[in-house]
Short mmCIF file of C-alpha atoms and ligand atoms in Angstrom, two decimals:
data_model
loop_
_atom_site.label_atom_id
_atom_site.label_comp_id
_atom_site.label_asym_id
_atom_site.label_seq_id
_atom_site.Cartn_x
_atom_site.Cartn_y
_atom_site.Cartn_z
CA UNK A 177 -176.83 300.26 29.18
CA UNK A 178 -172.94 299.84 29.24
CA UNK A 179 -171.19 298.22 25.76
CA UNK A 180 -169.59 295.27 26.08
CA UNK A 181 -165.98 295.56 26.88
CA UNK A 182 -167.01 298.19 29.34
CA UNK A 183 -169.11 296.07 31.44
CA UNK A 184 -166.23 293.28 31.03
CA UNK A 185 -163.72 295.75 32.28
CA UNK A 186 -165.54 296.15 35.20
CA UNK A 187 -166.65 292.52 36.15
CA UNK A 188 -165.88 291.01 39.14
CA UNK A 189 -162.88 292.17 41.19
CA UNK A 190 -162.73 295.80 40.66
CA UNK A 191 -159.19 296.84 42.72
CA UNK A 192 -160.73 297.94 45.77
CA UNK A 193 -163.35 294.47 47.39
CA UNK A 194 -163.17 294.79 50.41
CA UNK A 195 -164.30 290.37 50.33
CA UNK A 196 -160.60 289.08 50.20
CA UNK A 197 -159.69 290.85 52.96
CA UNK A 198 -160.86 288.06 55.85
CA UNK A 199 -159.10 285.61 53.59
CA UNK A 200 -156.45 284.26 55.93
CA UNK A 201 -154.60 281.99 53.16
CA UNK A 202 -151.35 280.68 54.96
CA UNK A 203 -149.26 281.95 52.33
CA UNK A 204 -149.34 285.70 50.65
CA UNK A 205 -151.41 285.98 47.94
CA UNK A 206 -148.85 287.43 44.78
CA UNK A 207 -149.92 290.34 43.43
CA UNK A 208 -149.39 291.02 39.73
CA UNK A 209 -149.65 294.40 38.90
CA UNK A 210 -148.19 297.46 37.29
CA UNK A 211 -150.67 299.61 38.39
CA UNK A 212 -151.99 299.98 41.98
CA UNK A 213 -155.04 301.60 42.57
CA UNK A 214 -155.41 305.09 45.24
CA UNK A 215 -158.85 306.02 47.39
CA UNK A 216 -159.31 309.06 46.33
CA UNK A 217 -157.73 312.75 44.57
CA UNK A 218 -156.22 313.45 48.21
CA UNK A 219 -154.08 310.87 48.01
CA UNK A 220 -152.76 310.43 45.03
CA UNK A 221 -152.24 314.31 46.44
CA UNK A 222 -149.90 312.76 49.19
CA UNK A 223 -147.61 310.67 46.50
CA UNK A 224 -146.68 313.96 44.40
CA UNK A 225 -145.82 315.13 47.94
CA UNK A 226 -143.57 312.46 49.08
CA UNK A 227 -145.75 311.54 51.77
CA UNK A 228 -147.67 308.31 50.75
CA UNK A 229 -146.28 304.97 52.38
CA UNK A 230 -148.33 302.72 50.55
CA UNK A 231 -147.16 301.15 47.28
CA UNK A 232 -147.69 303.77 44.56
CA UNK A 233 -146.52 301.55 41.47
CA UNK A 234 -145.05 298.57 40.20
CA UNK A 235 -141.94 299.16 40.50
CA UNK A 236 -142.41 299.84 44.74
CA UNK A 237 -142.26 295.65 44.36
CA UNK A 238 -145.45 294.55 46.15
CA UNK A 239 -146.38 293.17 49.53
CA UNK A 240 -145.70 289.57 48.80
CA UNK A 241 -141.41 291.08 47.41
CA UNK A 242 -142.42 292.99 51.11
CA UNK A 243 -142.11 289.87 52.78
CA UNK A 244 -139.88 287.78 51.54
CA UNK A 245 -137.42 291.20 52.30
CA UNK A 246 -138.35 291.29 55.89
CA UNK A 247 -137.80 287.54 56.41
CA UNK A 248 -134.85 287.74 55.43
CA UNK A 249 -134.01 291.11 57.40
CA UNK A 250 -135.00 288.58 60.57
CA UNK A 251 -132.72 286.12 59.31
CA UNK A 252 -130.04 288.05 58.87
CA UNK A 253 -130.27 290.22 61.83
CA UNK A 254 -129.80 292.92 59.42
CA UNK A 255 -131.55 296.76 59.09
CA UNK A 256 -133.30 296.26 55.77
CA UNK A 257 -133.38 293.77 53.10
CA UNK A 258 -133.70 294.69 48.69
CA UNK A 259 -134.44 291.94 46.91
CA UNK A 260 -132.63 292.07 42.93
CA UNK A 261 -133.42 290.10 39.94
CA UNK A 262 -130.86 287.78 40.30
CA UNK A 263 -127.64 287.80 42.75
CA UNK A 264 -125.49 288.47 40.23
CA UNK A 265 -128.35 291.90 40.10
CA UNK A 266 -128.12 292.28 44.00
CA UNK A 267 -123.82 292.12 43.79
CA UNK A 268 -123.56 295.11 40.57
CA UNK A 269 -126.38 297.28 42.67
CA UNK A 270 -124.47 297.20 46.45
CA UNK A 271 -121.18 297.95 44.03
CA UNK A 272 -123.16 300.70 41.99
CA UNK A 273 -124.91 302.19 45.22
CA UNK A 274 -121.33 302.42 47.34
CA UNK A 275 -118.81 303.60 45.28
CA UNK A 276 -117.86 306.40 42.86
CA UNK A 277 -115.42 308.24 40.23
CA UNK A 278 -111.30 308.19 42.02
CA UNK A 279 -112.83 305.18 44.40
CA UNK A 280 -110.63 302.61 44.54
CA UNK A 281 -113.08 298.96 45.36
CA UNK A 282 -110.63 295.35 47.36
CA UNK A 283 -112.12 292.05 46.06
CA UNK A 284 -111.65 289.01 46.99
CA UNK A 285 -109.64 286.92 44.52
CA UNK A 286 -112.11 284.23 45.02
CA UNK A 287 -115.00 286.01 44.07
CA UNK A 288 -118.52 284.59 41.97
CA UNK A 289 -116.43 285.21 37.90
CA UNK A 290 -118.61 287.39 36.27
CA UNK A 291 -118.03 290.75 39.44
CA UNK A 292 -115.00 290.73 37.63
CA UNK A 293 -116.36 291.80 34.31
CA UNK A 294 -118.47 294.23 36.21
CA UNK A 295 -115.54 295.48 37.50
CA UNK A 296 -113.42 295.44 34.78
CA UNK A 297 -116.25 296.31 31.78
CA UNK A 298 -118.26 298.99 33.90
CA UNK A 299 -116.98 300.12 36.88
CA UNK A 300 -113.82 301.13 35.19
CA UNK A 301 -115.35 302.80 32.65
CA UNK A 302 -117.11 305.13 36.02
CA UNK A 303 -114.06 306.10 37.22
CA UNK A 304 -113.46 303.03 39.84
CA UNK A 305 -110.85 300.75 39.86
CA UNK A 306 -110.63 297.11 40.68
CA UNK A 307 -107.82 295.13 42.62
CA UNK A 308 -107.87 292.07 44.09
CA UNK A 309 -106.00 290.69 47.25
CA UNK A 310 -106.22 286.65 48.01
CA UNK A 311 -109.18 284.98 50.18
CA UNK A 312 -106.88 284.25 52.78
CA UNK A 313 -105.14 287.87 53.44
CA UNK A 314 -107.28 288.07 57.04
CA UNK A 315 -105.53 291.23 58.99
CA UNK A 316 -102.33 291.23 56.11
CA UNK A 317 -104.94 292.98 53.64
CA UNK A 318 -103.24 296.29 55.22
CA UNK A 319 -101.23 295.81 52.06
CA UNK A 320 -104.08 295.82 49.65
CA UNK A 321 -105.58 299.19 50.79
CA UNK A 322 -104.83 302.12 49.09
CA UNK A 323 -105.33 305.92 49.99
CA UNK A 324 -108.98 305.76 47.93
CA UNK A 325 -110.38 302.31 49.00
CA UNK A 326 -113.83 303.40 50.52
CA UNK A 327 -115.43 299.35 49.73
CA UNK A 328 -114.52 295.53 50.52
CA UNK A 329 -116.04 292.77 48.91
CA UNK A 330 -115.66 289.44 50.56
CA UNK A 331 -117.22 286.15 49.49
CA UNK A 332 -116.71 283.59 52.44
CA UNK A 333 -116.13 280.71 51.62
CA UNK A 334 -115.60 281.36 47.73
CA UNK A 335 -117.31 279.12 45.31
CA UNK A 336 -115.04 277.81 43.44
CA UNK A 337 -111.61 277.39 45.70
CA UNK A 338 -113.75 276.92 49.46
CA UNK A 339 -111.34 280.12 51.19
CA UNK A 340 -112.46 280.85 53.96
CA UNK A 341 -111.76 284.37 54.96
CA UNK A 342 -110.70 286.01 59.11
CA UNK A 343 -114.00 288.76 58.23
CA UNK A 344 -113.82 290.09 61.80
CA UNK A 345 -109.99 291.01 61.14
CA UNK A 346 -110.82 291.93 57.92
CA UNK A 347 -113.76 294.50 59.92
CA UNK A 348 -111.51 295.32 62.13
CA UNK A 349 -108.91 297.11 59.43
CA UNK A 350 -111.38 298.52 57.17
CA UNK A 351 -113.45 299.63 60.13
CA UNK A 352 -110.91 301.64 61.52
CA UNK A 353 -109.25 303.48 57.80
CA UNK A 354 -113.73 304.28 57.20
CA UNK A 355 -114.11 302.11 54.66
CA UNK A 356 -117.27 299.80 54.05
CA UNK A 357 -117.42 295.98 54.07
CA UNK A 358 -119.81 293.86 52.34
CA UNK A 359 -120.13 290.20 51.94
CA UNK A 360 -121.56 287.40 49.57
CA UNK A 361 -123.69 285.17 52.12
CA UNK A 362 -124.49 282.65 50.08
CA UNK A 363 -123.11 279.57 50.52
CA UNK A 364 -123.23 279.28 54.84
CA UNK A 365 -127.19 280.63 54.63
CA UNK A 366 -128.40 283.19 57.04
CA UNK A 367 -128.35 280.03 59.10
CA UNK A 368 -124.90 278.79 59.31
CA UNK A 369 -123.06 282.36 58.74
CA UNK A 370 -124.02 286.13 60.70
CA UNK A 371 -122.20 288.84 58.94
CA UNK A 372 -124.09 291.43 61.36
CA UNK A 373 -122.47 289.91 64.63
CA UNK A 374 -119.18 290.23 62.78
CA UNK A 375 -119.40 294.02 62.21
CA UNK A 376 -120.55 293.44 58.26
CA UNK A 377 -122.05 296.80 56.84
CA UNK A 378 -123.74 294.62 54.07
CA UNK A 379 -124.77 291.37 53.07
CA UNK A 380 -125.98 289.51 49.99
CA UNK A 381 -127.19 286.33 48.66
CA UNK A 382 -127.88 284.65 45.43
CA UNK A 383 -131.94 283.39 46.17
CA UNK A 384 -131.33 281.33 43.13
CA UNK A 385 -129.35 278.77 45.65
CA UNK A 386 -130.07 276.80 48.92
CA UNK A 387 -132.88 279.82 50.12
CA UNK A 388 -135.10 278.55 47.09
CA UNK A 389 -134.00 275.92 46.83
CA UNK A 390 -135.22 274.24 43.69
CA UNK A 391 -133.36 275.63 40.80
CA UNK A 392 -136.42 277.01 38.72
CA UNK A 393 -135.64 281.09 40.01
CA UNK A 394 -133.49 283.57 39.61
CA UNK A 395 -133.77 286.01 42.85
CA UNK A 396 -131.28 287.94 44.89
CA UNK A 397 -131.49 289.78 48.00
CA UNK A 398 -128.85 292.82 49.76
CA UNK A 399 -129.32 293.85 53.40
CA UNK A 400 -128.46 296.20 54.48
CA UNK A 401 -127.24 297.64 58.36
CA UNK A 402 -128.92 300.95 59.57
CA UNK A 403 -125.95 303.28 58.98
CA UNK A 404 -126.09 301.69 54.83
CA UNK A 405 -129.73 302.45 54.32
CA UNK A 406 -130.20 305.54 53.39
CA UNK A 407 -127.42 305.41 50.19
CA UNK A 408 -128.87 302.18 49.52
CA UNK A 409 -132.15 303.87 49.36
CA UNK A 410 -131.27 306.39 46.58
CA UNK A 411 -130.12 303.67 44.26
CA UNK A 412 -133.21 301.66 44.12
CA UNK A 413 -134.95 305.25 44.01
CA UNK A 414 -133.02 305.90 41.25
CA UNK A 415 -132.84 302.14 39.44
CA UNK A 416 -136.55 301.40 40.07
CA UNK A 417 -135.02 298.22 40.89
CA UNK A 418 -137.53 295.17 41.89
CA UNK A 419 -137.74 291.95 42.00
CA UNK A 420 -140.76 288.80 40.43
CA UNK A 421 -143.71 288.71 42.58
CA UNK A 422 -143.69 285.02 41.41
CA UNK A 423 -139.77 284.27 42.68
CA UNK A 424 -139.64 285.86 45.96
CA UNK A 425 -142.98 283.93 46.47
CA UNK A 426 -141.35 280.74 45.52
CA UNK A 427 -138.50 282.52 47.55
CA UNK A 428 -141.06 282.71 50.60
CA UNK A 429 -141.65 278.48 50.06
CA UNK A 430 -138.32 277.46 49.79
CA UNK A 431 -137.11 279.55 53.00
CA UNK A 432 -139.98 276.93 55.12
CA UNK A 433 -137.95 273.91 54.43
CA UNK A 434 -134.25 276.04 54.64
CA UNK A 435 -133.09 274.21 57.33
CA UNK A 436 -134.66 270.80 57.13
CA UNK A 437 -133.29 270.26 53.47
CA UNK A 438 -129.67 271.95 54.92
CA UNK A 439 -129.85 269.10 56.89
CA UNK A 440 -129.41 266.96 54.28
CA UNK A 441 -127.14 268.73 51.98
CA UNK A 442 -124.63 268.96 54.90
CA UNK A 443 -124.38 265.59 56.01
CA UNK A 444 -124.03 264.31 52.34
CA UNK A 445 -122.12 266.51 51.14
CA UNK A 446 -119.59 266.18 54.26
CA UNK A 447 -119.41 262.16 53.72
CA UNK A 448 -118.28 262.34 50.36
CA UNK A 449 -116.08 264.65 50.47
CA UNK A 450 -114.35 262.59 54.32
CA UNK A 451 -114.41 259.50 51.40
CA UNK A 452 -112.79 261.62 48.81
CA UNK A 453 -109.65 262.28 50.93
CA UNK A 454 -108.79 258.73 50.88
CA UNK A 455 -108.70 257.68 46.67
CA UNK A 456 -105.90 258.20 45.04
CA UNK A 457 -106.63 260.20 42.31
CA UNK A 458 -107.05 263.23 44.61
CA UNK A 459 -104.32 265.85 45.77
CA UNK A 460 -107.11 267.54 48.26
CA UNK A 461 -110.43 268.03 49.19
CA UNK A 462 -111.48 271.97 49.76
CA UNK A 463 -114.20 271.53 51.65
CA UNK A 464 -114.00 273.82 54.67
CA UNK A 465 -115.44 271.40 57.27
CA UNK A 466 -113.02 268.82 56.93
CA UNK A 467 -110.26 269.06 58.68
CA UNK A 468 -107.60 269.23 56.00
CA UNK A 469 -108.94 272.35 55.39
CA UNK A 470 -106.57 275.53 55.51
CA UNK A 471 -109.03 277.47 57.09
CA UNK A 472 -111.31 274.82 59.95
CA UNK A 473 -110.20 276.60 62.51
CA UNK A 474 -111.79 279.91 61.19
CA UNK A 475 -114.83 278.14 60.09
CA UNK A 476 -115.00 276.50 63.49
CA UNK A 477 -115.14 279.85 65.22
CA UNK A 478 -117.79 281.54 63.07
CA UNK A 479 -119.69 279.54 60.86
CA UNK A 480 -122.65 276.94 62.57
CA UNK A 481 -122.66 274.65 59.88
CA UNK A 482 -121.79 273.78 56.62
CA UNK A 483 -123.62 273.15 53.51
CA UNK A 484 -123.97 270.86 50.21
CA UNK A 485 -120.97 272.60 47.40
CA UNK A 486 -117.07 271.43 47.69
CA UNK A 487 -114.41 271.33 45.17
CA UNK A 488 -111.71 268.38 44.87
CA UNK A 489 -108.03 268.96 43.56
CA UNK A 490 -106.65 265.98 40.96
CA UNK A 491 -103.58 264.64 41.57
CA UNK A 492 -101.56 266.62 38.80
CA UNK A 493 -100.93 263.73 36.60
CA UNK A 494 -104.56 264.30 35.58
CA UNK A 495 -105.32 266.46 32.98
CA UNK A 496 -108.14 267.61 30.71
CA UNK A 497 -109.27 264.37 29.10
CA UNK A 498 -109.04 262.82 32.40
CA UNK A 499 -111.79 265.60 34.17
CA UNK A 500 -113.58 264.95 31.25
CA UNK A 501 -113.90 261.48 31.31
CA UNK A 502 -115.27 261.79 35.00
CA UNK A 503 -117.56 264.11 34.15
CA UNK A 504 -119.25 262.25 31.66
CA UNK A 505 -119.32 259.47 33.31
CA UNK A 506 -121.52 260.48 36.01
CA UNK A 507 -124.80 259.41 35.92
CA UNK A 508 -126.37 261.53 39.15
CA UNK A 509 -125.18 264.37 38.84
CA UNK A 510 -126.06 266.72 35.61
CA UNK A 511 -123.20 268.85 34.32
CA UNK A 512 -124.87 272.33 34.96
CA UNK A 513 -123.58 275.77 36.60
CA UNK A 514 -125.16 277.05 40.04
CA UNK A 515 -126.37 274.58 42.98
CA UNK A 516 -129.07 274.33 45.99
CA UNK A 517 -131.51 272.65 44.65
CA UNK A 518 -132.32 268.78 44.83
CA UNK A 519 -130.22 268.26 42.28
CA UNK A 520 -126.60 267.01 42.80
CA UNK A 521 -124.42 268.94 39.73
CA UNK A 522 -121.02 268.31 38.32
CA UNK A 523 -118.61 271.18 36.76
CA UNK A 524 -114.97 271.22 35.75
CA UNK A 525 -112.40 273.41 35.24
CA UNK A 526 -109.42 275.38 36.28
CA UNK A 527 -110.82 277.63 38.73
CA UNK A 528 -108.57 279.31 40.72
CA UNK A 529 -108.91 282.30 39.03
CA UNK A 530 -105.68 285.02 40.24
CA UNK A 531 -101.55 283.43 40.19
CA UNK A 532 -102.59 284.70 43.99
CA UNK A 533 -104.84 281.81 44.19
CA UNK A 534 -103.48 278.18 46.05
CA UNK A 535 -103.93 276.41 43.32
CA UNK A 536 -103.64 278.21 40.47
CA UNK A 537 -103.82 276.52 37.10
CA UNK A 538 -105.04 273.70 38.17
CA UNK A 539 -107.69 270.35 37.29
CA UNK A 540 -110.62 271.21 39.98
CA UNK A 541 -113.66 269.04 39.53
CA UNK A 542 -116.45 270.79 41.39
CA UNK A 543 -119.97 268.68 43.24
CA UNK A 544 -123.03 270.12 43.90
CA UNK A 545 -124.45 267.66 46.53
CA UNK A 546 -128.59 267.55 46.17
CA UNK A 547 -130.71 265.68 48.28
CA UNK A 548 -130.80 261.82 46.68
CA UNK A 549 -129.55 259.43 48.49
CA UNK A 550 -125.63 259.51 49.41
CA UNK A 551 -124.09 255.76 48.84
CA UNK A 552 -125.67 256.00 45.94
CA UNK A 553 -124.25 258.91 45.07
CA UNK A 554 -120.58 258.18 46.41
CA UNK A 555 -121.00 254.95 44.24
CA UNK A 556 -121.95 257.50 41.31
CA UNK A 557 -118.21 258.97 42.35
CA UNK A 558 -116.50 255.37 42.91
CA UNK A 559 -117.10 254.83 38.92
CA UNK A 560 -116.34 258.12 37.25
CA UNK A 561 -113.13 258.14 39.11
CA UNK A 562 -112.63 254.80 37.82
CA UNK A 563 -112.59 256.22 34.31
CA UNK A 564 -110.11 258.28 35.53
C1 LIG B 34 -121.48 282.59 45.07
C2 LIG B 34 -121.97 283.30 44.37
N1 LIG B 34 -122.56 284.48 44.55
C3 LIG B 34 -124.33 285.38 43.29
C4 LIG B 34 -123.81 284.60 42.49
C5 LIG B 34 -124.88 284.49 41.56
O1 LIG B 34 -125.65 284.44 41.37
P1 LIG B 34 -127.04 284.57 40.03
O2 LIG B 34 -127.07 283.41 39.27
O3 LIG B 34 -128.34 284.38 41.48
O4 LIG B 34 -127.28 286.42 40.15
C6 LIG B 34 -123.90 283.03 42.69
C7 LIG B 34 -124.34 282.20 41.09
O5 LIG B 34 -123.91 281.06 40.46
C8 LIG B 34 -123.13 282.46 43.83
O6 LIG B 34 -122.31 281.39 42.73
#
């Protein structure tokens, strides 16, 4: 007769039940596991010998994580994808995997801000130097390359200032010198820009944005070419980095509606951006799909669409007090970071981060268009402009 506690532990599902094998739910199951069980000692032994190709422990990820990673690999057209706890974690893992002491990292000046902090506070500590090049450099990136440059990090367009990079030109220069390239492809999503078709080695996403689409999770991915697989795999094994099971499930769910959501984001953002170009207080609208954008031709050449976030620069007479009045007058736009979700959002500031940026030291407003009716969003922005 077993004790009550033993009875509870052994009751119901026992980790080896096959009764679930024929339950074909349309979505994958969510596994919450640190421990995964082996069949017998012989199987356990193969783990120790490095010959087991299944999941050995929670840090290996889970079938749901693998399903999400596989979906991203297919959409990106790369060799393999790993999921990370956030977009920033994906970027910093890529940099850790491919840089070593003495190397030089070249980053576009429009890069997601916290990457600068990582380079300054962490990479520098490990002997990696970082410098920044103007995002619109194109083939002129050659002027910024040093003998010890090992890696170039691109983001196109930049998520505050929206410069489009001449990716094929940069990749050509990099390949001639044996330099690896990675791109933050979050704005375009795998639907609108295909980094591997342009020769980029690694494509990174903040899944937090359009792919998840509901502002309720943090997740990132890095998809690598075959040539980069082995070095990146070493880092994953060393850090045992993995992603939240629930977040991977929700991201897979988000992926299914990505293309229909993007149609709405794209149409609304273009309509509002076009209208804003005609408004008296606005000096410049920074949206790559507008013919007035300085790199519009590159966007037309390389991208299959645009998404729902853009910025505009106010005329110089409007300073911080005007910006504050604009932001506080909006009713439909939440004031908050991130983008790609269902609700429209606004942020504002002097976004151009370095003096090699266009519009350095100028006040800008960034609008992330959600899924509300665009007529209502435009009326809201019109009211806020009147308050300037
Ligand atoms: C372009 C871009 N890349 C990466 C990130 C970081 O993603 P996460 O918030 O998932 O860490 C962000 C976040 O805003 C972003 O805008």
